[in-house]
mmCIF file of the C-alpha atoms, coordinates in Angstrom:
data_MODEL
# 
_entry.id   MODEL 
# 
loop_
_atom_site.group_PDB 
_atom_site.id 
_atom_site.type_symbol 
_atom_site.label_atom_id 
_atom_site.label_alt_id 
_atom_site.label_comp_id 
_atom_site.label_asym_id 
_atom_site.label_entity_id 
_atom_site.label_seq_id 
_atom_site.pdbx_PDB_ins_code 
_atom_site.Cartn_x 
_atom_site.Cartn_y 
_atom_site.Cartn_z 
_atom_site.occupancy 
_atom_site.B_iso_or_equiv 
_atom_site.pdbx_formal_charge 
_atom_site.auth_seq_id 
_atom_site.auth_comp_id 
_atom_site.auth_asym_id 
_atom_site.auth_atom_id 
_atom_site.pdbx_PDB_model_num 
ATOM 1  C CA . MET A 1 1  ? 15.753  7.163  -8.794  1.00 0.00 ? 1  MET A CA 1 
ATOM 2  C CA . ASN A 1 2  ? 12.547  6.158  -9.401  1.00 0.00 ? 2  ASN A CA 1 
ATOM 3  C CA . ASP A 1 3  ? 9.414   6.338  -7.459  1.00 0.00 ? 3  ASP A CA 1 
ATOM 4  C CA . ILE A 1 4  ? 6.104   4.362  -8.828  1.00 0.00 ? 4  ILE A CA 1 
ATOM 5  C CA . THR A 1 5  ? 2.721   5.283  -7.096  1.00 0.00 ? 5  THR A CA 1 
ATOM 6  C CA . ARG A 1 6  ? 0.098   2.546  -7.714  1.00 0.00 ? 6  ARG A CA 1 
ATOM 7  C CA . PRO A 1 7  ? -3.747  3.539  -8.301  1.00 0.00 ? 7  PRO A CA 1 
ATOM 8  C CA . GLU A 1 8  ? -5.186  3.309  -4.773  1.00 0.00 ? 8  GLU A CA 1 
ATOM 9  C CA . ALA A 1 9  ? -8.695  2.895  -7.241  1.00 0.00 ? 9  ALA A CA 1 
ATOM 10 C CA . PRO A 1 10 ? -9.690  2.070  -10.481 1.00 0.00 ? 10 PRO A CA 1 
ATOM 11 C CA . ALA A 1 11 ? -10.238 5.875  -11.124 1.00 0.00 ? 11 ALA A CA 1 
ATOM 12 C CA . GLU A 1 12 ? -6.514  6.230  -11.282 1.00 0.00 ? 12 GLU A CA 1 
ATOM 13 C CA . ALA A 1 13 ? -3.627  6.005  -13.123 1.00 0.00 ? 13 ALA A CA 1 
ATOM 14 C CA . LEU A 1 14 ? -0.322  4.744  -12.493 1.00 0.00 ? 14 LEU A CA 1 
ATOM 15 C CA . VAL A 1 15 ? 2.449   7.478  -11.377 1.00 0.00 ? 15 VAL A CA 1 
ATOM 16 C CA . LEU A 1 16 ? 6.022   7.471  -12.754 1.00 0.00 ? 16 LEU A CA 1 
ATOM 17 C CA . ASP A 1 17 ? 7.957   9.873  -11.440 1.00 0.00 ? 17 ASP A CA 1 
ATOM 18 C CA . GLY A 1 18 ? 11.688  10.433 -11.758 1.00 0.00 ? 18 GLY A CA 1 
ATOM 19 C CA . GLU A 1 19 ? 14.008  8.851  -14.824 1.00 0.00 ? 19 GLU A CA 1 
ATOM 20 C CA . LEU A 1 20 ? 13.069  6.393  -17.562 1.00 0.00 ? 20 LEU A CA 1 
ATOM 21 C CA . THR A 1 21 ? 16.341  5.727  -18.858 1.00 0.00 ? 21 THR A CA 1 
ATOM 22 C CA . ILE A 1 22 ? 18.330  2.817  -19.541 1.00 0.00 ? 22 ILE A CA 1 
ATOM 23 C CA . VAL A 1 23 ? 20.153  3.548  -16.232 1.00 0.00 ? 23 VAL A CA 1 
ATOM 24 C CA . GLN A 1 24 ? 16.468  2.914  -14.640 1.00 0.00 ? 24 GLN A CA 1 
ATOM 25 C CA . ALA A 1 25 ? 14.949  0.306  -17.307 1.00 0.00 ? 25 ALA A CA 1 
ATOM 26 C CA . ALA A 1 26 ? 15.139  -2.891 -15.383 1.00 0.00 ? 26 ALA A CA 1 
ATOM 27 C CA . ALA A 1 27 ? 14.064  -1.434 -12.225 1.00 0.00 ? 27 ALA A CA 1 
ATOM 28 C CA . VAL A 1 28 ? 10.585  0.555  -14.017 1.00 0.00 ? 28 VAL A CA 1 
ATOM 29 C CA . ARG A 1 29 ? 10.194  -2.594 -16.134 1.00 0.00 ? 29 ARG A CA 1 
ATOM 30 C CA . ASP A 1 30 ? 10.073  -4.718 -12.973 1.00 0.00 ? 30 ASP A CA 1 
ATOM 31 C CA . GLN A 1 31 ? 7.793   -2.135 -11.373 1.00 0.00 ? 31 GLN A CA 1 
ATOM 32 C CA . LEU A 1 32 ? 5.582   -2.325 -14.399 1.00 0.00 ? 32 LEU A CA 1 
ATOM 33 C CA . LEU A 1 33 ? 5.229   -5.965 -14.935 1.00 0.00 ? 33 LEU A CA 1 
ATOM 34 C CA . GLU A 1 34 ? 3.668   -6.176 -11.669 1.00 0.00 ? 34 GLU A CA 1 
ATOM 35 C CA . TRP A 1 35 ? 1.177   -3.036 -12.109 1.00 0.00 ? 35 TRP A CA 1 
ATOM 36 C CA . LEU A 1 36 ? 0.397   -5.025 -16.213 1.00 0.00 ? 36 LEU A CA 1 
ATOM 37 C CA . PRO A 1 37 ? -2.189  -7.307 -14.892 1.00 0.00 ? 37 PRO A CA 1 
ATOM 38 C CA . GLN A 1 38 ? -4.647  -5.227 -12.999 1.00 0.00 ? 38 GLN A CA 1 
ATOM 39 C CA . ALA A 1 39 ? -4.039  -2.092 -15.646 1.00 0.00 ? 39 ALA A CA 1 
ATOM 40 C CA . ASP A 1 40 ? -6.384  -0.286 -16.593 1.00 0.00 ? 40 ASP A CA 1 
ATOM 41 C CA . GLY A 1 41 ? -3.525  1.262  -19.157 1.00 0.00 ? 41 GLY A CA 1 
ATOM 42 C CA . ARG A 1 42 ? -3.788  4.717  -17.572 1.00 0.00 ? 42 ARG A CA 1 
ATOM 43 C CA . LEU A 1 43 ? 0.280   5.769  -17.333 1.00 0.00 ? 43 LEU A CA 1 
ATOM 44 C CA . ASP A 1 44 ? 1.086   9.364  -15.637 1.00 0.00 ? 44 ASP A CA 1 
ATOM 45 C CA . LEU A 1 45 ? 4.015   10.482 -16.878 1.00 0.00 ? 45 LEU A CA 1 
ATOM 46 C CA . SER A 1 46 ? 3.819   14.274 -15.531 1.00 0.00 ? 46 SER A CA 1 
ATOM 47 C CA . GLY A 1 47 ? 7.138   13.319 -13.246 1.00 0.00 ? 47 GLY A CA 1 
ATOM 48 C CA . VAL A 1 48 ? 9.434   11.896 -15.526 1.00 0.00 ? 48 VAL A CA 1 
ATOM 49 C CA . SER A 1 49 ? 13.234  13.656 -15.567 1.00 0.00 ? 49 SER A CA 1 
ATOM 50 C CA . ALA A 1 50 ? 15.018  12.506 -18.285 1.00 0.00 ? 50 ALA A CA 1 
ATOM 51 C CA . CYS A 1 51 ? 13.301  9.438  -21.012 1.00 0.00 ? 51 CYS A CA 1 
ATOM 52 C CA . ASP A 1 52 ? 16.028  7.943  -23.324 1.00 0.00 ? 52 ASP A CA 1 
ATOM 53 C CA . SER A 1 53 ? 15.644  5.064  -26.387 1.00 0.00 ? 53 SER A CA 1 
ATOM 54 C CA . ALA A 1 54 ? 15.395  3.024  -23.491 1.00 0.00 ? 54 ALA A CA 1 
ATOM 55 C CA . GLY A 1 55 ? 12.232  4.339  -21.748 1.00 0.00 ? 55 GLY A CA 1 
ATOM 56 C CA . ILE A 1 56 ? 10.667  4.421  -25.061 1.00 0.00 ? 56 ILE A CA 1 
ATOM 57 C CA . GLN A 1 57 ? 11.018  0.743  -25.469 1.00 0.00 ? 57 GLN A CA 1 
ATOM 58 C CA . LEU A 1 58 ? 9.614   0.020  -22.352 1.00 0.00 ? 58 LEU A CA 1 
ATOM 59 C CA . LEU A 1 59 ? 6.613   2.267  -23.354 1.00 0.00 ? 59 LEU A CA 1 
ATOM 60 C CA . LEU A 1 60 ? 6.445   0.263  -26.657 1.00 0.00 ? 60 LEU A CA 1 
ATOM 61 C CA . ALA A 1 61 ? 6.532   -3.003 -25.193 1.00 0.00 ? 61 ALA A CA 1 
ATOM 62 C CA . LEU A 1 62 ? 4.189   -1.938 -22.640 1.00 0.00 ? 62 LEU A CA 1 
ATOM 63 C CA . ALA A 1 63 ? 1.487   -0.625 -25.204 1.00 0.00 ? 63 ALA A CA 1 
ATOM 64 C CA . ARG A 1 64 ? 2.269   -3.616 -26.971 1.00 0.00 ? 64 ARG A CA 1 
ATOM 65 C CA . SER A 1 65 ? 1.249   -5.996 -23.803 1.00 0.00 ? 65 SER A CA 1 
ATOM 66 C CA . LEU A 1 66 ? -1.513  -3.883 -22.835 1.00 0.00 ? 66 LEU A CA 1 
ATOM 67 C CA . ARG A 1 67 ? -2.970  -4.210 -26.773 1.00 0.00 ? 67 ARG A CA 1 
ATOM 68 C CA . GLU A 1 68 ? -2.710  -7.943 -26.552 1.00 0.00 ? 68 GLU A CA 1 
ATOM 69 C CA . SER A 1 69 ? -5.203  -7.757 -23.666 1.00 0.00 ? 69 SER A CA 1 
ATOM 70 C CA . GLY A 1 70 ? -7.086  -5.876 -25.313 1.00 0.00 ? 70 GLY A CA 1 
ATOM 71 C CA . ARG A 1 71 ? -6.212  -2.714 -23.571 1.00 0.00 ? 71 ARG A CA 1 
ATOM 72 C CA . ALA A 1 72 ? -4.583  0.097  -24.859 1.00 0.00 ? 72 ALA A CA 1 
ATOM 73 C CA . LEU A 1 73 ? -1.642  2.747  -23.211 1.00 0.00 ? 73 LEU A CA 1 
ATOM 74 C CA . GLN A 1 74 ? -2.756  6.288  -22.283 1.00 0.00 ? 74 GLN A CA 1 
ATOM 75 C CA . ILE A 1 75 ? 0.441   8.604  -21.384 1.00 0.00 ? 75 ILE A CA 1 
ATOM 76 C CA . LEU A 1 76 ? -1.138  11.299 -19.340 1.00 0.00 ? 76 LEU A CA 1 
ATOM 77 C CA . GLN A 1 77 ? 0.542   14.691 -18.650 1.00 0.00 ? 77 GLN A CA 1 
ATOM 78 C CA . PRO A 1 78 ? 3.865   13.815 -20.530 1.00 0.00 ? 78 PRO A CA 1 
ATOM 79 C CA . SER A 1 79 ? 6.667   15.995 -18.987 1.00 0.00 ? 79 SER A CA 1 
ATOM 80 C CA . THR A 1 80 ? 8.961   17.779 -21.440 1.00 0.00 ? 80 THR A CA 1 
ATOM 81 C CA . ALA A 1 81 ? 11.127  15.246 -21.566 1.00 0.00 ? 81 ALA A CA 1 
ATOM 82 C CA . VAL A 1 82 ? 8.674   12.537 -22.602 1.00 0.00 ? 82 VAL A CA 1 
ATOM 83 C CA . VAL A 1 83 ? 7.234   14.544 -25.524 1.00 0.00 ? 83 VAL A CA 1 
ATOM 84 C CA . GLU A 1 84 ? 11.025  15.042 -27.001 1.00 0.00 ? 84 GLU A CA 1 
ATOM 85 C CA . SER A 1 85 ? 11.714  12.188 -26.773 1.00 0.00 ? 85 SER A CA 1 
ATOM 86 C CA . LEU A 1 86 ? 8.595   10.858 -28.365 1.00 0.00 ? 86 LEU A CA 1 
ATOM 87 C CA . GLN A 1 87 ? 8.946   13.236 -31.190 1.00 0.00 ? 87 GLN A CA 1 
ATOM 88 C CA . ARG A 1 88 ? 12.650  12.150 -31.927 1.00 0.00 ? 88 ARG A CA 1 
ATOM 89 C CA . TYR A 1 89 ? 11.465  8.772  -32.560 1.00 0.00 ? 89 TYR A CA 1 
ATOM 90 C CA . GLY A 1 90 ? 8.474   9.682  -34.258 1.00 0.00 ? 90 GLY A CA 1 
ATOM 91 C CA . LEU A 1 91 ? 5.976   8.523  -32.117 1.00 0.00 ? 91 LEU A CA 1 
ATOM 92 C CA . ASP A 1 92 ? 3.871   11.384 -31.324 1.00 0.00 ? 92 ASP A CA 1 
ATOM 93 C CA . ALA A 1 93 ? 0.596   9.197  -31.382 1.00 0.00 ? 93 ALA A CA 1 
ATOM 94 C CA . LEU A 1 94 ? 1.747   7.191  -28.779 1.00 0.00 ? 94 LEU A CA 1 
ATOM 95 C CA . ARG A 1 95 ? 0.999   10.078 -26.528 1.00 0.00 ? 95 ARG A CA 1 
ATOM 96 C CA . ALA A 1 96 ? -3.007  10.446 -28.184 1.00 0.00 ? 96 ALA A CA 1 
# 
């Protein structure tokens, strides 16, 4: 199960808790697409308990969509699961 907490104020980041895996990919993608139009790009991943290649693909697609509209993805407080997945795929720069 995933929880996405939308920012209540512009200064707050979107918070994603739960799994960022193939099992949850479609649901998370749909929620991220709803968030995208007003997103400033800050995504708090401190509560992500699992992250696989599907989760990384979602993050890459989100980063690309934000970049195309002149914004940048900022991963805040990535959990150990996220850090390990980013490292596994050589994407440490994504969390910078």
